[in-house]
Short mmCIF file of C-alpha atoms and ligand atoms in Angstrom, two decimals:
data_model
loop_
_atom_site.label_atom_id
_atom_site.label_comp_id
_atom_site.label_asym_id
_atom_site.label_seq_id
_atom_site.Cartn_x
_atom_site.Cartn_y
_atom_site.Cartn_z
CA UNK A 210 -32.97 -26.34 -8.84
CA UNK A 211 -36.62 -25.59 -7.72
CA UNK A 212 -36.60 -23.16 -5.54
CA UNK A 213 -38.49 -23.75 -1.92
CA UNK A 214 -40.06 -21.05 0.00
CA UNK A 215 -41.48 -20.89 3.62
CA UNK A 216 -45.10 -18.85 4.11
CA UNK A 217 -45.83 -17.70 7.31
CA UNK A 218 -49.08 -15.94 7.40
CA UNK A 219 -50.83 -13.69 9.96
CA UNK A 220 -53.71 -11.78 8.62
CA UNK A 221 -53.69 -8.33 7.58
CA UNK A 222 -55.91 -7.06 4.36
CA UNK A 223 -53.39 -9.60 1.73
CA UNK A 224 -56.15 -12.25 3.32
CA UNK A 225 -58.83 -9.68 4.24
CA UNK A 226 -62.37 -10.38 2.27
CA UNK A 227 -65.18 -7.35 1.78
CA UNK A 228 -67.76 -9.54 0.42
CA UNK A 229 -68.25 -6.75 -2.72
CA UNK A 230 -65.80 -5.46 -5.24
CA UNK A 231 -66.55 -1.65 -4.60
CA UNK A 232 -67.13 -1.79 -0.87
CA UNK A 233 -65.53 -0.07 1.17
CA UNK A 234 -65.62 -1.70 4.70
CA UNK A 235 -64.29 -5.01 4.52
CA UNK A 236 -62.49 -7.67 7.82
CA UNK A 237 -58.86 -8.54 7.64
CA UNK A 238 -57.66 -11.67 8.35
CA UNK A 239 -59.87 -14.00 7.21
CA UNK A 240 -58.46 -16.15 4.14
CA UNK A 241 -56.69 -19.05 5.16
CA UNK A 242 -53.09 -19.71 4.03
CA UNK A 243 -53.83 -22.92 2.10
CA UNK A 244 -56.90 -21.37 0.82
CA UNK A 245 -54.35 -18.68 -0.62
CA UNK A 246 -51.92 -20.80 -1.70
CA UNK A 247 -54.43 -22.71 -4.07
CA UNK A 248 -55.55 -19.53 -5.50
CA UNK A 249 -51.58 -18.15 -6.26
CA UNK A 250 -50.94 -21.61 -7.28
CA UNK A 251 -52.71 -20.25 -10.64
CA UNK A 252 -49.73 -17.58 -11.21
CA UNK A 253 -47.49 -20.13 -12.65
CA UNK A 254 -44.57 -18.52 -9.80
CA UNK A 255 -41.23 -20.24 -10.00
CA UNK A 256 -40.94 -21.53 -6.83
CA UNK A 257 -42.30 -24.21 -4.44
CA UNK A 258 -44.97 -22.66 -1.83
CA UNK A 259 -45.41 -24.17 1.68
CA UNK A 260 -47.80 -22.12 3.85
CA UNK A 261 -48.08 -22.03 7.71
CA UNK A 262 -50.90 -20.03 9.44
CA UNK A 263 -49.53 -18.37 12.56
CA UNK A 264 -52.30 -16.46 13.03
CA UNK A 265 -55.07 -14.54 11.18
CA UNK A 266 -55.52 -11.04 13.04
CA UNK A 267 -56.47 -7.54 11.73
CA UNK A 268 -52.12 -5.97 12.99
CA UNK A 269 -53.84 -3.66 14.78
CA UNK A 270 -54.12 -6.13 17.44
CA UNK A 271 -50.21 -7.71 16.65
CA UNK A 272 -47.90 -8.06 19.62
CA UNK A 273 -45.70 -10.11 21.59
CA UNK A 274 -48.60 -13.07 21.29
CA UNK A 275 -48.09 -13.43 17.41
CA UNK A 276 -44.54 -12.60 17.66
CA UNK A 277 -43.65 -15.38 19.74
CA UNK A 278 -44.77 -17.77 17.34
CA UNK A 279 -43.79 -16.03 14.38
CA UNK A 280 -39.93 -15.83 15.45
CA UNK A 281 -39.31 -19.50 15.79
CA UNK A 282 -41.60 -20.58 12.78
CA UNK A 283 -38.97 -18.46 10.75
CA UNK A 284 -36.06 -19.71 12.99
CA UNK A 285 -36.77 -23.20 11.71
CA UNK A 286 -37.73 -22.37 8.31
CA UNK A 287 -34.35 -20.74 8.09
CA UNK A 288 -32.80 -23.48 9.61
CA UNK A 289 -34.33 -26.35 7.16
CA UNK A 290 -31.54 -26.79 4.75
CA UNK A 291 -34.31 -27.50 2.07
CA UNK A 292 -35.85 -23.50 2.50
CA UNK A 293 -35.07 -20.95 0.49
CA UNK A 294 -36.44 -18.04 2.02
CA UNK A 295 -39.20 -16.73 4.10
CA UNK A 296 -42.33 -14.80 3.19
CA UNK A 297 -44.57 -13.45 6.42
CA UNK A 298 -47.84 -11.80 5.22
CA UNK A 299 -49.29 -9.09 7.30
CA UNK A 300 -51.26 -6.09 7.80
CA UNK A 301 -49.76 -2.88 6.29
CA UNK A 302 -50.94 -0.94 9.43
CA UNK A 303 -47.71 -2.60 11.87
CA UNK A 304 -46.10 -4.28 8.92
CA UNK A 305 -43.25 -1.76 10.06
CA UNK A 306 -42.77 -2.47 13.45
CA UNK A 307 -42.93 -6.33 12.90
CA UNK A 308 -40.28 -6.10 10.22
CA UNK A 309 -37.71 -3.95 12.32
CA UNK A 310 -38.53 -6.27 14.92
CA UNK A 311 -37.35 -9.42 12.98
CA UNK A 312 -34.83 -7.50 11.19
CA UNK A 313 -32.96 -6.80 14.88
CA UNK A 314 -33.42 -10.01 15.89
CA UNK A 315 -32.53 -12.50 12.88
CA UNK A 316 -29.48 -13.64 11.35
CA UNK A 317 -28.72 -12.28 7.62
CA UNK A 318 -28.26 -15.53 6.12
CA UNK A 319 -31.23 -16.53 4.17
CA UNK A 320 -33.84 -13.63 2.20
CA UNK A 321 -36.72 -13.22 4.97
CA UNK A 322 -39.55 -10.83 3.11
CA UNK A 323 -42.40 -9.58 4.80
CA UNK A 324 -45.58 -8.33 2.64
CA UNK A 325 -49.11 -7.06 2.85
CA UNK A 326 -51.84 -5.43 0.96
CA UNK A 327 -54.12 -2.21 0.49
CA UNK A 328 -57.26 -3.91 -0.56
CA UNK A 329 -59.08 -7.01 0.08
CA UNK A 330 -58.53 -9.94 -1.66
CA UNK A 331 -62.08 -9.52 -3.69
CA UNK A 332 -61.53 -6.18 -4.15
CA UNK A 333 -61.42 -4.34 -7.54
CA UNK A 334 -57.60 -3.58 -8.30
CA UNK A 335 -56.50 -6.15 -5.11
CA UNK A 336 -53.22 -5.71 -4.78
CA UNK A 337 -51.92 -9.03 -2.60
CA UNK A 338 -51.91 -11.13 -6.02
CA UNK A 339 -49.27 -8.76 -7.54
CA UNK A 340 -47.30 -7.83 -4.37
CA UNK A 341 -47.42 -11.37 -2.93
CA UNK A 342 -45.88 -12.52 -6.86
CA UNK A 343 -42.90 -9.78 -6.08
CA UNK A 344 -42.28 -11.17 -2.75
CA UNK A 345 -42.02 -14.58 -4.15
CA UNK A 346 -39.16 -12.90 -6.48
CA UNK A 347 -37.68 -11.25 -4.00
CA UNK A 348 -36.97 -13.95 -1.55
CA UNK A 349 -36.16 -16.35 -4.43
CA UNK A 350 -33.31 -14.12 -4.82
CA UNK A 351 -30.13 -14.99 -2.94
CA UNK A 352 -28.86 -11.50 -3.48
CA UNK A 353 -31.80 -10.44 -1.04
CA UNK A 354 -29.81 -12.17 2.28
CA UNK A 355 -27.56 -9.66 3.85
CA UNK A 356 -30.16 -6.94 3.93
CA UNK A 357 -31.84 -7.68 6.45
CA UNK A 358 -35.83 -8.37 6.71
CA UNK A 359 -37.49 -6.90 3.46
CA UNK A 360 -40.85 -4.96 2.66
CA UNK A 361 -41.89 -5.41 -0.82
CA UNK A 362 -44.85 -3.58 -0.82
CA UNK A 363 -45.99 -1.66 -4.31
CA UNK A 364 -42.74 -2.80 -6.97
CA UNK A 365 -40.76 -1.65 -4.47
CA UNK A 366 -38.22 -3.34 -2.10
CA UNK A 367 -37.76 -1.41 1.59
CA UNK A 368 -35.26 -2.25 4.47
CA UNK A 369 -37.02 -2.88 6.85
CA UNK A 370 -35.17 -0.25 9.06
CA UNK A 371 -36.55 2.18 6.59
CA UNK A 372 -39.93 1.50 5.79
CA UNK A 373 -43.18 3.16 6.88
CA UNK A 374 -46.62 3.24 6.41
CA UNK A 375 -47.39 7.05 5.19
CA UNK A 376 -50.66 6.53 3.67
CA UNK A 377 -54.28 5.55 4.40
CA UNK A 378 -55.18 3.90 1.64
CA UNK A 379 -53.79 3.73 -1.91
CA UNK A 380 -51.34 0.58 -3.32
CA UNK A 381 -48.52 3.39 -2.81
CA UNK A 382 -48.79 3.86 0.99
CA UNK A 383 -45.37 2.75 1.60
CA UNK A 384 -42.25 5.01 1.64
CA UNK A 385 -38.47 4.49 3.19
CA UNK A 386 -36.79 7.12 5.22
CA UNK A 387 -34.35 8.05 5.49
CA UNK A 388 -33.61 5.54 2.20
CA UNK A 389 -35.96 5.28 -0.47
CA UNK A 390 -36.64 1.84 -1.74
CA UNK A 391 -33.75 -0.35 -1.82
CA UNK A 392 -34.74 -1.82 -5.43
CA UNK A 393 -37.66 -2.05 -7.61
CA UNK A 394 -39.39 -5.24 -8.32
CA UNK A 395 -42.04 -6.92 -10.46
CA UNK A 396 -42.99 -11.05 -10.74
CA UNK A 397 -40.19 -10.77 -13.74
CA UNK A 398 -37.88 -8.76 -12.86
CA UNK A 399 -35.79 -7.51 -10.12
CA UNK A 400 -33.39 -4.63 -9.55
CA UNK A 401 -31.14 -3.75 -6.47
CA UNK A 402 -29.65 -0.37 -6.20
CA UNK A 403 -26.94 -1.14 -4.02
CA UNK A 404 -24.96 -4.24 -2.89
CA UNK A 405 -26.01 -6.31 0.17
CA UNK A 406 -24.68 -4.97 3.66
CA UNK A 407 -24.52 -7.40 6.22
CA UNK A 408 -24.42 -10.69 4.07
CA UNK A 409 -24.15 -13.96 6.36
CA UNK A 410 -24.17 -11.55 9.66
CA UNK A 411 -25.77 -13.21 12.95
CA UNK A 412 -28.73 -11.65 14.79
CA UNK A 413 -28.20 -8.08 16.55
CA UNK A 414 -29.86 -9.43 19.08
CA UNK A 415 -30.95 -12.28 21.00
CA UNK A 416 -35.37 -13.06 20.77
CA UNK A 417 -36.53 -12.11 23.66
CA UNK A 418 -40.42 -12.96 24.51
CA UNK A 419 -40.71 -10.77 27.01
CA UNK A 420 -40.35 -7.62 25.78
CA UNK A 421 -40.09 -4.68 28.49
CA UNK A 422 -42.84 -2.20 28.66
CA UNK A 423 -42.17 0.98 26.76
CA UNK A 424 -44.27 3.42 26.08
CA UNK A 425 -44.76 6.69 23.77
CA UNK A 426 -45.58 10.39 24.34
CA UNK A 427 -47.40 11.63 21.93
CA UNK A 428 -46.64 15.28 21.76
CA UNK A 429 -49.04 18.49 20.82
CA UNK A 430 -49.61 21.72 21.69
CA UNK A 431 -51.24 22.29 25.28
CA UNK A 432 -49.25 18.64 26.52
CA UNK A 433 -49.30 19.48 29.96
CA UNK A 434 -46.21 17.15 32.24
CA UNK A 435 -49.12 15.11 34.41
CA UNK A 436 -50.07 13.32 31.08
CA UNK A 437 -46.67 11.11 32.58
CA UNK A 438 -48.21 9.91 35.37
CA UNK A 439 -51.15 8.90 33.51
CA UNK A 440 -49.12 6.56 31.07
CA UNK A 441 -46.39 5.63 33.06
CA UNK A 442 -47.05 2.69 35.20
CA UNK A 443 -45.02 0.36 37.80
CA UNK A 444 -43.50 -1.90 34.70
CA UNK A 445 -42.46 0.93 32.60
CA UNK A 446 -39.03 0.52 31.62
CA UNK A 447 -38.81 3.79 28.80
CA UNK A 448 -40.55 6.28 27.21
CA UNK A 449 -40.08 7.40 23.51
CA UNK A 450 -41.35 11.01 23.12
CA UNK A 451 -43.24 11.36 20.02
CA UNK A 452 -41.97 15.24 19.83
CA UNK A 453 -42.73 18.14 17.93
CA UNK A 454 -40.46 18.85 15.30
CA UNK A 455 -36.87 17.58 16.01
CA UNK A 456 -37.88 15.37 18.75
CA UNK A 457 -39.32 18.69 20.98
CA UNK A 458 -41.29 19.53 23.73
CA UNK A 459 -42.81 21.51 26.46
CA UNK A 460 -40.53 22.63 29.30
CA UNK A 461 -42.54 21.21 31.88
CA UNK A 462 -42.68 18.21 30.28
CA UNK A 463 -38.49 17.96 29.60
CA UNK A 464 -38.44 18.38 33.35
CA UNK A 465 -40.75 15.80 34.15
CA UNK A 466 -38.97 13.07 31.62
CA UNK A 467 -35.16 14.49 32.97
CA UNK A 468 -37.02 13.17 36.50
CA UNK A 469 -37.96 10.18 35.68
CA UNK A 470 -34.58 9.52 33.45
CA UNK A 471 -32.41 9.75 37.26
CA UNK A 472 -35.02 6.92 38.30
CA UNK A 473 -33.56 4.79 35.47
CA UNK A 474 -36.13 4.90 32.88
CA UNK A 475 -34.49 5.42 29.90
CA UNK A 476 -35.84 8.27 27.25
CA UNK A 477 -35.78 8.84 23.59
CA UNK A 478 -36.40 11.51 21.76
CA UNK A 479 -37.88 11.12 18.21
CA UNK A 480 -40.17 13.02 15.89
CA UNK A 481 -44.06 12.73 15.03
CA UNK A 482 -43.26 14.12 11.98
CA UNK A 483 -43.52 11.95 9.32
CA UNK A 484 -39.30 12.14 7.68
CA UNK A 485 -37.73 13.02 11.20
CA UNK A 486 -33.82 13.17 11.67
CA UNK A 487 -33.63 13.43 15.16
CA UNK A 488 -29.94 14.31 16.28
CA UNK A 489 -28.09 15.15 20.00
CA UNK A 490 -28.81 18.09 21.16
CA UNK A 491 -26.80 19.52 23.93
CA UNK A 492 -29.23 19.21 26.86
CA UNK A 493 -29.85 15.67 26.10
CA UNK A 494 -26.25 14.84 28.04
CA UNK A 495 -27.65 16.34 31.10
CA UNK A 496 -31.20 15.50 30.99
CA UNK A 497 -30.17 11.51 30.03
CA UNK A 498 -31.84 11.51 26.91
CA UNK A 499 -31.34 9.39 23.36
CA UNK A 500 -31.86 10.74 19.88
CA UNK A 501 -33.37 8.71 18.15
CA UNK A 502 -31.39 10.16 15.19
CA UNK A 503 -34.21 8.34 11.84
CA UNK A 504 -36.43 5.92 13.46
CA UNK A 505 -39.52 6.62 14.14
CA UNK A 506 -41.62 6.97 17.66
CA UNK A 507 -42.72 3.23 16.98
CA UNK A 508 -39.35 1.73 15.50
CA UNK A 509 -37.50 3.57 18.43
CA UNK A 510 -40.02 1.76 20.60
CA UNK A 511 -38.81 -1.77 19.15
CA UNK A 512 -34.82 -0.52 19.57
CA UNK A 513 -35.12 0.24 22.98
CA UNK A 514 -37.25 -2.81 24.02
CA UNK A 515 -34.55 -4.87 22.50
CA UNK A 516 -31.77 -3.04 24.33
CA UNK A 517 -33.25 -2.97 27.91
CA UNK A 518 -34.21 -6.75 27.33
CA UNK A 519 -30.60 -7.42 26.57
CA UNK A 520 -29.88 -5.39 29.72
CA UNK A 521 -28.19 -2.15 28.42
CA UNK A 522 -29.83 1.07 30.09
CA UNK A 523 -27.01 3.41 29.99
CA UNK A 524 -28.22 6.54 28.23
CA UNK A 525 -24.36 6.43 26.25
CA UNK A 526 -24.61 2.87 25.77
CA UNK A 527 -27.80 2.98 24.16
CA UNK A 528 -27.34 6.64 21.86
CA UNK A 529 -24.45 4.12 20.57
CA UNK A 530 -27.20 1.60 19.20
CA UNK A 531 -29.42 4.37 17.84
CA UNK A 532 -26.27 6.02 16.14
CA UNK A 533 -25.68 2.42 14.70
CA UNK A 534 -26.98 0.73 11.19
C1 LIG B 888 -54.21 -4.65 8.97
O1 LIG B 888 -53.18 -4.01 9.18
O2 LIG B 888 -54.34 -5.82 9.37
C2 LIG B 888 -55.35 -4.03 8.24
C3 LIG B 888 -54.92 -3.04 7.23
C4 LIG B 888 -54.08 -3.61 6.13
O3 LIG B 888 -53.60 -4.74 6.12
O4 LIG B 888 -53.89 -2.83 5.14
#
């Protein structure tokens, strides 16, 4: 049987061109996906390739705009009984959040992997080729459904839950926290480490194209509380707190966010460090705050967009969700 898979591409440096194999400086986003089809087509991979370009942006600039399009484009790819699997292409810099995104909000039923690149496409040592070849693998695989969206980024396989960017540069800026890599992979050969944990399993939750406004607190030394004011506005729904150590900050500020958390905007606490385990602490019953126990400031973002969108804004309620999977 000839395996059929879907490509959905959206820029990122897997389709980025520097115009010079040394260079350094080079634009994202700017090979098109039957353009890099035809030149993977030359890998002899063992499946069937049908692209779709859904946009072609630097991820810096990703959002709701690209998301909207991406989530159905994958909806009906998974829904063609004739597809196999999925394979977005993205930029590495908000691969994460896009991932977690469609992780939370697709069902487990058919492999969905997302993938990027370090280095341009006419780079020496470009990496897309070989990580693009892995992804084909990987979402070949029917063992890869019922683990959610996947990262394959570096002969590695990441939930997406999991993975995060650590690194500027490098073909090993990718890391999983608080699990490693889920399974290593080449274009040969694949390996799981574990069995799949939510085979056939509907969406968490339903797509939602409006996303609430949530923003994040950055914290530092000197943070003084009026930095609030100056990021809150009239929309804001929540605030994750980017905080020191195990989700910390200033007094002042704890006031401030305990304030605005009795005016219904819901707060999480996560870390800014880069493996944070973020766990209840007793004033966080008082103050209405969420741990965001190991996702980080960005993932939390995504969680609690989700969960206000779906209407849940109880501070118990949603500790529940970030306790969960
Ligand atoms: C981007 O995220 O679009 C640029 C950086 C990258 O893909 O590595």
């Amino acid at each position: 049987m000839t395996i059929q898979l879907t490509v959905l591409a959206t820029g990122g440096t897997i389709a980025g061109i520097a115009g010079s194999a040394i260079g350094h400086d080079y634009r994202a986003g700017e090979i098109g996906i039957e353009d890099y089809l035809e030149q993977v087509g030359g890998l002899g991979l063992e499946a069937e390739l049908s692209g779709r370009q859904i946009a072609n942006i630097d991820s810096a600039d990703m959002g709701p705009g690209v998301w909207n399009a991406l989530h159905p484009a994958i909806m009906e790819a998974l829904a063609d009984p004739a597809c196999n699997g999925v394979i977005v292409t993205h930029g590495t810099d908000t691969l994460e959040e896009t991932a977690f995104l469609l992780d939370l909000t697709l069902p487990a039923t058919k492999p969905v992997v997302v993938v990027g690149a370090m280095r341009p496409a006419d780079a020496v040592g470009y990496d897309g080729l070989r990580n693009f070849a892995n992804a084909v693998r990987v979402a070949s695989n029917p063992d890869a459904a019922g683990r959610g969206t996947l990262v394959v980024m570096g002969d590695r396989m990441f939930a997406a839950r999991d993975v995060r960017k650590v690194r500027t540069r490098g073909a090993e800026a990718f890391r999983g926290f608080p699990r490693e890599s889920i399974g290593l992979v080449t274009p040969s050969s694949l390996e799981w480490f574990g069995a799949p944990w939510q085979r056939g399993d509907g969406a968490r939750f339903a797509w939602c194209d409006d996303l609430p406004e949530v923003a994040i607190l950055y914290v530092h030394a000197a943070l003084e509380a009026d930095m609030l004011g100056r990021l809150i506005g009239p929309q804001t729904r929540g605030v994750v707190v980017a905080g020191v150590g195990e989700g910390n900050m200033p007094e002042p500020v704890r006031q401030a966010l305990a304030a605005l958390s009795t005016r219904g905007i819901a707060v999480v606490r996560a870390s800014r460090t880069e493996e944070g385990l973020v766990d209840r602490e007793p004033e966080d019953e008082a103050n209405g705050f969420v741990a965001a126990r190991a996702l980080n400031p960005q993932k939390a973002r995504i969680l609690l967009q989700l969960l206000l969108a779906s209407g849940e804004s109880d501070p118990a309620a949603l500790q529940r969700a970030f306790d969960g999977r």
